[in-house]
Coordinates of N, CA and C in Angstrom, one line a residue:
M1 N 116.1 -13.9 50.1 CA 115.0 -13.2 50.6 C 115.4 -12.4 51.8
W2 N 114.8 -11.3 52.2 CA 115.2 -10.4 53.2 C 114.7 -10.9 54.6
N3 N 115.4 -10.6 55.6 CA 115.0 -10.9 57.0 C 114.2 -9.7 57.5
L4 N 112.9 -10.0 57.6 CA 111.9 -8.9 57.9 C 112.2 -8.3 59.3
H5 N 112.5 -9.1 60.2 CA 112.8 -8.6 61.6 C 114.0 -7.6 61.5
R6 N 115.0 -8.0 60.8 CA 116.2 -7.1 60.7 C 115.8 -5.8 60.0
L7 N 115.0 -5.9 58.9 CA 114.6 -4.8 58.2 C 113.8 -3.8 59.1
F8 N 112.9 -4.4 59.9 CA 112.1 -3.6 60.8 C 113.0 -2.8 61.8
Q9 N 114.0 -3.6 62.4 CA 114.9 -3.0 63.4 C 115.7 -1.8 62.7
N10 N 116.1 -2.0 61.5 CA 117.0 -1.1 60.9 C 116.3 0.1 60.2
H11 N 115.0 0.0 59.9 CA 114.4 1.0 59.1 C 113.1 1.5 59.6
A12 N 112.5 1.0 60.7 CA 111.2 1.4 61.2 C 111.2 2.9 61.6
R13 N 112.2 3.3 62.4 CA 112.3 4.7 62.8 C 112.5 5.6 61.7
E14 N 113.3 5.2 60.7 CA 113.5 6.0 59.6 C 112.2 6.2 58.8
L15 N 111.4 5.2 58.6 CA 110.2 5.3 57.9 C 109.2 6.1 58.7
N16 N 109.2 6.0 60.0 CA 108.3 6.8 60.8 C 108.6 8.3 60.6
R17 N 109.9 8.6 60.7 CA 110.3 10.0 60.4 C 109.9 10.5 59.0
F18 N 110.0 9.6 58.1 CA 109.6 9.9 56.7 C 108.2 10.3 56.7
F19 N 107.3 9.5 57.3 CA 105.9 9.8 57.3 C 105.6 11.1 58.1
R20 N 106.3 11.3 59.2 CA 106.1 12.6 60.0 C 106.5 13.8 59.1
R21 N 107.6 13.7 58.4 CA 108.0 14.8 57.6 C 107.0 15.1 56.4
R22 N 106.3 14.1 56.1 CA 105.3 14.3 55.0 C 103.9 14.8 55.6
G23 N 103.9 15.1 56.9 CA 102.8 15.8 57.4 C 101.8 14.9 58.2
H24 N 102.1 13.6 58.4 CA 101.2 12.7 59.1 C 101.4 12.9 60.6
N25 N 100.4 12.7 61.4 CA 100.6 12.8 62.8 C 101.2 11.5 63.3
A26 N 101.6 11.4 64.6 CA 102.4 10.3 65.1 C 101.6 9.0 65.0
E27 N 100.4 9.0 65.3 CA 99.6 7.8 65.2 C 99.5 7.2 63.8
T28 N 99.2 8.1 62.9 CA 99.1 7.7 61.4 C 100.5 7.3 60.9
A29 N 101.5 8.0 61.3 CA 102.9 7.6 60.9 C 103.2 6.2 61.4
A30 N 102.8 5.9 62.6 CA 103.1 4.5 63.2 C 102.3 3.5 62.4
D31 N 101.0 3.8 62.1 CA 100.2 2.9 61.3 C 100.7 2.6 59.9
L32 N 101.2 3.7 59.3 CA 101.7 3.6 57.9 C 103.0 2.8 57.9
T33 N 103.8 3.0 59.0 CA 105.1 2.2 59.1 C 104.8 0.7 59.2
Q34 N 103.8 0.4 60.0 CA 103.4 -1.0 60.1 C 102.9 -1.5 58.8
D35 N 102.1 -0.7 58.1 CA 101.5 -1.1 56.8 C 102.6 -1.3 55.8
T36 N 103.6 -0.6 55.9 CA 104.8 -0.7 54.9 C 105.4 -2.1 55.1
F37 N 105.6 -2.5 56.3 CA 106.2 -3.9 56.6 C 105.2 -5.0 56.3
V38 N 103.9 -4.7 56.5 CA 102.9 -5.7 56.1 C 103.0 -5.9 54.6
R39 N 103.1 -4.9 53.8 CA 103.2 -5.0 52.4 C 104.4 -5.8 52.0
V40 N 105.5 -5.5 52.6 CA 106.8 -6.3 52.3 C 106.5 -7.7 52.6
L41 N 105.8 -8.0 53.7 CA 105.6 -9.4 54.1 C 104.7 -10.1 53.1
T42 N 103.7 -9.4 52.5 CA 102.7 -10.0 51.6 C 103.0 -9.9 50.2
A43 N 103.9 -9.0 49.8 CA 104.3 -8.8 48.4 C 105.7 -9.3 48.1
T44 N 105.9 -9.9 47.0 CA 107.3 -10.4 46.7 C 108.0 -9.2 45.9
P45 N 109.1 -8.8 46.5 CA 109.8 -7.7 45.8 C 110.4 -8.2 44.4
Q46 N 110.4 -7.3 43.4 CA 110.9 -7.7 42.1 C 112.4 -7.7 42.1
T47 N 113.0 -7.0 43.0 CA 114.5 -7.0 43.1 C 114.9 -7.3 44.5
D48 N 116.1 -7.8 44.6 CA 116.6 -8.3 45.9 C 117.7 -7.4 46.4
N49 N 118.1 -6.5 45.6 CA 119.4 -5.8 45.9 C 119.3 -4.5 46.8
N50 N 118.1 -3.9 46.9 CA 118.1 -2.6 47.7 C 116.8 -2.6 48.5
P51 N 116.8 -3.3 49.6 CA 115.5 -3.3 50.5 C 115.1 -1.9 51.0
R52 N 116.1 -1.0 51.3 CA 115.8 0.3 51.8 C 115.0 1.1 50.7
A53 N 115.4 1.0 49.5 CA 114.7 1.7 48.4 C 113.3 1.2 48.2
Y54 N 113.2 -0.1 48.3 CA 111.9 -0.8 48.2 C 111.0 -0.4 49.3
L55 N 111.5 -0.3 50.6 CA 110.7 0.1 51.7 C 110.2 1.6 51.5
H56 N 111.1 2.4 51.0 CA 110.7 3.8 50.8 C 109.7 4.0 49.7
Q57 N 109.8 3.2 48.7 CA 108.8 3.2 47.6 C 107.4 2.8 48.1
I58 N 107.4 1.8 48.9 CA 106.1 1.3 49.5 C 105.6 2.4 50.4
A59 N 106.4 3.0 51.2 CA 106.0 4.1 52.1 C 105.5 5.3 51.4
R60 N 106.2 5.7 50.3 CA 105.7 6.8 49.5 C 104.3 6.5 48.9
N61 N 104.1 5.3 48.4 CA 102.8 5.0 47.8 C 101.7 5.0 48.8
L62 N 102.0 4.4 50.0 CA 101.0 4.4 51.1 C 100.6 5.8 51.5
S63 N 101.6 6.7 51.6 CA 101.4 8.1 52.0 C 100.5 8.8 51.0
I64 N 100.8 8.6 49.7 CA 100.0 9.2 48.6 C 98.6 8.7 48.6
D65 N 98.5 7.3 48.8 CA 97.1 6.7 48.8 C 96.3 7.3 49.9
L66 N 96.9 7.5 51.1 CA 96.2 8.0 52.2 C 95.7 9.5 52.0
Y67 N 96.6 10.3 51.4 CA 96.2 11.7 51.1 C 95.1 11.7 50.1
R68 N 95.1 10.8 49.1 CA 94.1 10.8 48.1 C 92.7 10.4 48.8
R69 N 92.7 9.5 49.7 CA 91.5 9.1 50.3 C 91.0 10.2 51.2
E70 N 91.9 10.9 51.9 CA 91.5 12.0 52.7 C 90.9 13.2 51.9
R71 N 91.5 13.4 50.7 CA 91.1 14.5 49.9 C 89.6 14.2 49.4
L72 N 89.3 13.0 49.1 CA 87.9 12.6 48.7 C 86.9 13.1 49.8
F73 N 87.3 12.9 51.1 CA 86.4 13.3 52.1 C 86.3 14.8 52.3
Q74 N 87.5 15.4 52.1 CA 87.5 16.9 52.2 C 86.7 17.6 51.1
Q75 N 86.6 17.0 50.0 CA 85.9 17.6 48.9 C 84.4 17.6 49.2
S76 N 83.9 16.6 50.0 CA 82.5 16.6 50.3 C 82.2 17.1 51.7
D77 N 83.0 18.1 52.1 CA 82.9 18.7 53.4 C 81.8 19.8 53.4
L78 N 80.5 19.3 53.5 CA 79.4 20.2 53.5 C 79.0 20.6 54.9
A79 N 78.4 21.7 55.1 CA 77.9 22.1 56.4 C 76.7 21.2 56.7
E80 N 76.4 21.1 58.0 CA 75.3 20.2 58.5 C 74.0 20.5 57.8
D81 N 73.6 21.8 57.7 CA 72.4 22.2 57.1 C 72.3 21.8 55.6
E82 N 73.5 21.9 55.0 CA 73.5 21.5 53.5 C 73.3 20.0 53.4
W83 N 73.9 19.2 54.3 CA 73.6 17.8 54.3 C 72.1 17.5 54.5
Q84 N 71.5 18.2 55.4 CA 70.1 18.0 55.7 C 69.2 18.3 54.5
R85 N 69.6 19.3 53.7 CA 68.8 19.6 52.5 C 68.9 18.5 51.5
I86 N 70.1 17.9 51.3 CA 70.2 16.9 50.3 C 69.9 15.5 50.8
A87 N 69.8 15.3 52.1 CA 69.6 14.0 52.6 C 68.2 13.5 52.2
D88 N 68.1 12.2 52.0 CA 66.8 11.6 51.7 C 66.1 11.3 53.0
T89 N 65.0 12.0 53.2 CA 64.3 11.8 54.4 C 63.1 10.8 54.3
T90 N 63.0 10.2 53.1 CA 62.0 9.2 52.9 C 62.3 8.0 53.7
P91 N 61.3 7.6 54.5 CA 61.5 6.4 55.3 C 61.7 5.2 54.5
T92 N 62.4 4.2 55.1 CA 62.6 2.9 54.4 C 61.3 2.2 54.3
P93 N 61.2 1.2 53.4 CA 60.0 0.4 53.3 C 59.7 -0.3 54.6
E94 N 60.8 -0.8 55.3 CA 60.6 -1.5 56.5 C 60.0 -0.5 57.6
A95 N 60.5 0.7 57.6 CA 60.0 1.7 58.6 C 58.5 2.0 58.3
V96 N 58.2 2.1 57.0 CA 56.8 2.3 56.7 C 55.9 1.2 57.2
V97 N 56.3 0.0 56.9 CA 55.5 -1.2 57.4 C 55.4 -1.2 58.9
Y98 N 56.5 -1.0 59.6 CA 56.5 -1.0 61.0 C 55.6 0.1 61.6
D99 N 55.6 1.3 61.0 CA 54.8 2.4 61.5 C 53.3 2.1 61.2
R100 N 53.0 1.5 60.1 CA 51.6 1.1 59.8 C 51.1 0.1 60.8
Q101 N 51.9 -0.9 61.1 CA 51.5 -1.9 62.0 C 51.2 -1.3 63.4
R102 N 52.1 -0.5 63.8 CA 51.9 0.2 65.1 C 50.7 1.0 65.1
L103 N 50.4 1.7 64.1 CA 49.2 2.6 64.0 C 48.0 1.7 64.0
A104 N 48.0 0.6 63.4 CA 46.8 -0.3 63.4 C 46.6 -0.8 64.8
I105 N 47.6 -1.1 65.5 CA 47.5 -1.5 66.9 C 46.9 -0.4 67.8
I106 N 47.4 0.8 67.6 CA 46.9 1.9 68.4 C 45.4 2.2 68.0
E107 N 45.1 2.2 66.8 CA 43.7 2.4 66.4 C 42.8 1.4 67.0
S108 N 43.2 0.1 67.0 CA 42.4 -0.9 67.6 C 42.3 -0.7 69.1
A109 N 43.4 -0.3 69.8 CA 43.4 -0.1 71.2 C 42.5 1.0 71.6
L110 N 42.5 2.1 70.8 CA 41.6 3.2 71.1 C 40.2 2.8 71.1
L111 N 39.8 1.9 70.2 CA 38.4 1.5 70.1 C 38.0 0.7 71.3
E112 N 39.0 0.1 72.0 CA 38.7 -0.7 73.2 C 38.4 0.2 74.4
L113 N 38.8 1.4 74.4 CA 38.7 2.3 75.5 C 37.2 2.7 75.7
P114 N 36.8 3.0 76.9 CA 35.5 3.6 77.1 C 35.4 5.0 76.4
E115 N 34.2 5.3 76.0 CA 34.0 6.5 75.2 C 34.7 7.8 75.7
K116 N 34.4 8.1 77.0 CA 35.0 9.3 77.6 C 36.5 9.3 77.6
T117 N 37.1 8.1 77.9 CA 38.5 8.0 78.0 C 39.1 8.2 76.6
R118 N 38.5 7.6 75.6 CA 39.0 7.8 74.2 C 38.8 9.2 73.8
R119 N 37.7 9.8 74.0 CA 37.5 11.2 73.6 C 38.5 12.2 74.3
A120 N 38.7 12.0 75.6 CA 39.6 12.8 76.4 C 41.0 12.7 75.8
F121 N 41.4 11.5 75.5 CA 42.7 11.2 74.9 C 42.9 11.9 73.5
E122 N 41.9 11.7 72.7 CA 41.9 12.2 71.3 C 41.9 13.7 71.3
M123 N 41.1 14.3 72.2 CA 41.0 15.8 72.3 C 42.4 16.4 72.7
H124 N 43.0 15.7 73.7 CA 44.2 16.2 74.2 C 45.4 15.9 73.2
R125 N 45.5 14.7 72.8 CA 46.6 14.3 72.0 C 46.5 14.7 70.5
L126 N 45.3 14.5 69.9 CA 45.2 14.7 68.5 C 44.7 16.2 68.2
D127 N 43.8 16.7 69.0 CA 43.3 18.0 68.8 C 44.2 19.1 69.5
E128 N 45.2 18.6 70.2 CA 46.2 19.5 70.9 C 45.5 20.5 71.9
K129 N 44.5 20.0 72.6 CA 43.8 20.8 73.6 C 44.5 20.6 74.9
T130 N 44.4 21.7 75.8 CA 45.0 21.5 77.1 C 44.0 20.7 77.9
I131 N 44.6 20.2 79.1 CA 43.8 19.4 80.0 C 42.5 20.2 80.5
A132 N 42.7 21.5 80.7 CA 41.6 22.3 81.2 C 40.5 22.4 80.1
E133 N 41.0 22.6 78.9 CA 40.0 22.7 77.8 C 39.2 21.3 77.6
V134 N 39.9 20.2 77.7 CA 39.3 18.9 77.6 C 38.3 18.7 78.7
A135 N 38.7 19.1 79.9 CA 37.9 18.9 81.1 C 36.6 19.8 81.0
S136 N 36.8 21.0 80.5 CA 35.6 21.9 80.3 C 34.6 21.3 79.3
E137 N 35.1 20.8 78.1 CA 34.3 20.3 77.1 C 33.5 19.0 77.5
L138 N 34.2 18.2 78.3 CA 33.6 16.9 78.7 C 32.8 17.1 80.0
G139 N 32.9 18.2 80.6 CA 32.2 18.5 81.9 C 32.8 17.7 83.0
L140 N 34.1 17.5 83.0 CA 34.8 16.8 84.1 C 35.8 17.7 84.8
S141 N 36.2 17.2 86.0 CA 37.3 17.9 86.7 C 38.6 17.7 86.0
I142 N 39.5 18.6 86.3 CA 40.9 18.5 85.7 C 41.5 17.2 86.2
S143 N 41.4 16.9 87.4 CA 42.1 15.6 87.9 C 41.5 14.4 87.3
R144 N 40.1 14.4 87.1 CA 39.5 13.2 86.5 C 39.9 13.1 85.0
T145 N 40.1 14.3 84.3 CA 40.5 14.3 82.9 C 42.0 13.7 82.8
W146 N 42.8 14.2 83.8 CA 44.2 13.6 83.8 C 44.2 12.1 84.0
T147 N 43.3 11.6 84.8 CA 43.2 10.2 85.1 C 42.8 9.5 83.8
L148 N 41.8 10.0 83.1 CA 41.4 9.3 81.9 C 42.5 9.3 80.8
I149 N 43.2 10.4 80.7 CA 44.2 10.5 79.6 C 45.4 9.5 80.0
K150 N 45.7 9.5 81.3 CA 46.7 8.6 81.8 C 46.4 7.1 81.5
R151 N 45.1 6.8 81.8 CA 44.7 5.4 81.5 C 44.7 5.1 80.0
A152 N 44.4 6.0 79.2 CA 44.5 5.8 77.8 C 46.0 5.5 77.4
Y153 N 46.9 6.3 77.8 CA 48.3 6.1 77.5 C 48.8 4.7 78.0
L154 N 48.4 4.4 79.2 CA 48.8 3.1 79.8 C 48.2 1.9 79.0
H155 N 47.0 2.1 78.5 CA 46.4 1.0 77.7 C 47.1 0.9 76.4
L156 N 47.4 2.0 75.7 CA 48.0 2.0 74.4 C 49.4 1.4 74.6
R157 N 50.1 1.8 75.6 CA 51.5 1.2 75.9 C 51.4 -0.3 76.1
Q158 N 50.5 -0.7 76.9 CA 50.3 -2.2 77.1 C 50.0 -2.9 75.9
R159 N 49.1 -2.4 75.0 CA 48.8 -3.1 73.8 C 50.0 -3.2 72.9
L160 N 50.8 -2.1 72.8 CA 52.0 -2.2 72.0 C 53.0 -3.2 72.5
K161 N 53.1 -3.3 73.8 CA 54.0 -4.3 74.4 C 53.5 -5.7 74.2
E162 N 52.2 -5.9 74.1 CA 51.7 -7.3 74.0 C 52.0 -7.8 72.6
D163 N 52.1 -7.0 71.6 CA 52.4 -7.5 70.3 C 53.8 -7.9 70.2
A164 N 54.1 -9.2 70.0 CA 55.4 -9.7 70.1 C 56.4 -9.2 69.0
S165 N 55.9 -8.6 67.9 CA 56.8 -8.1 66.9 C 57.3 -6.8 67.2
F166 N 56.9 -6.2 68.3 CA 57.4 -4.8 68.7 C 58.1 -4.9 69.9

């Protein structure tokens, strides 16, 4: 059996150069060199007479395997907008359940609010009206309308925090 330490000392630089000549960067060449010796360590060679040839055969195979893997990724090199068009935007079942639970909490919390506070919040948030429009419709000052909407937000946030599953 071969002395792995001696093989590494005698052939590691040579294998690293081999990988560099095949177009791999320095970091990848170093990784592939180590992988070559790991393969020697874990695989029993079929022949005992030419360790250098055996190392080069392993190195060649590792290099080819890496290029094949990289080519698979390059073939699917789509632009970001193309990925967005084919991506599945359907929420997961867990996300649907989570969102429904949160919505139920929010609906319940809205019903707990005083009528004016709830209406101010719904007009601003759901009907997308400005604070001035909400104030005008409810017959309130702008500062009072801000206060009501802020209280609604704080109440909803508190209710969501109180639920232990969120």
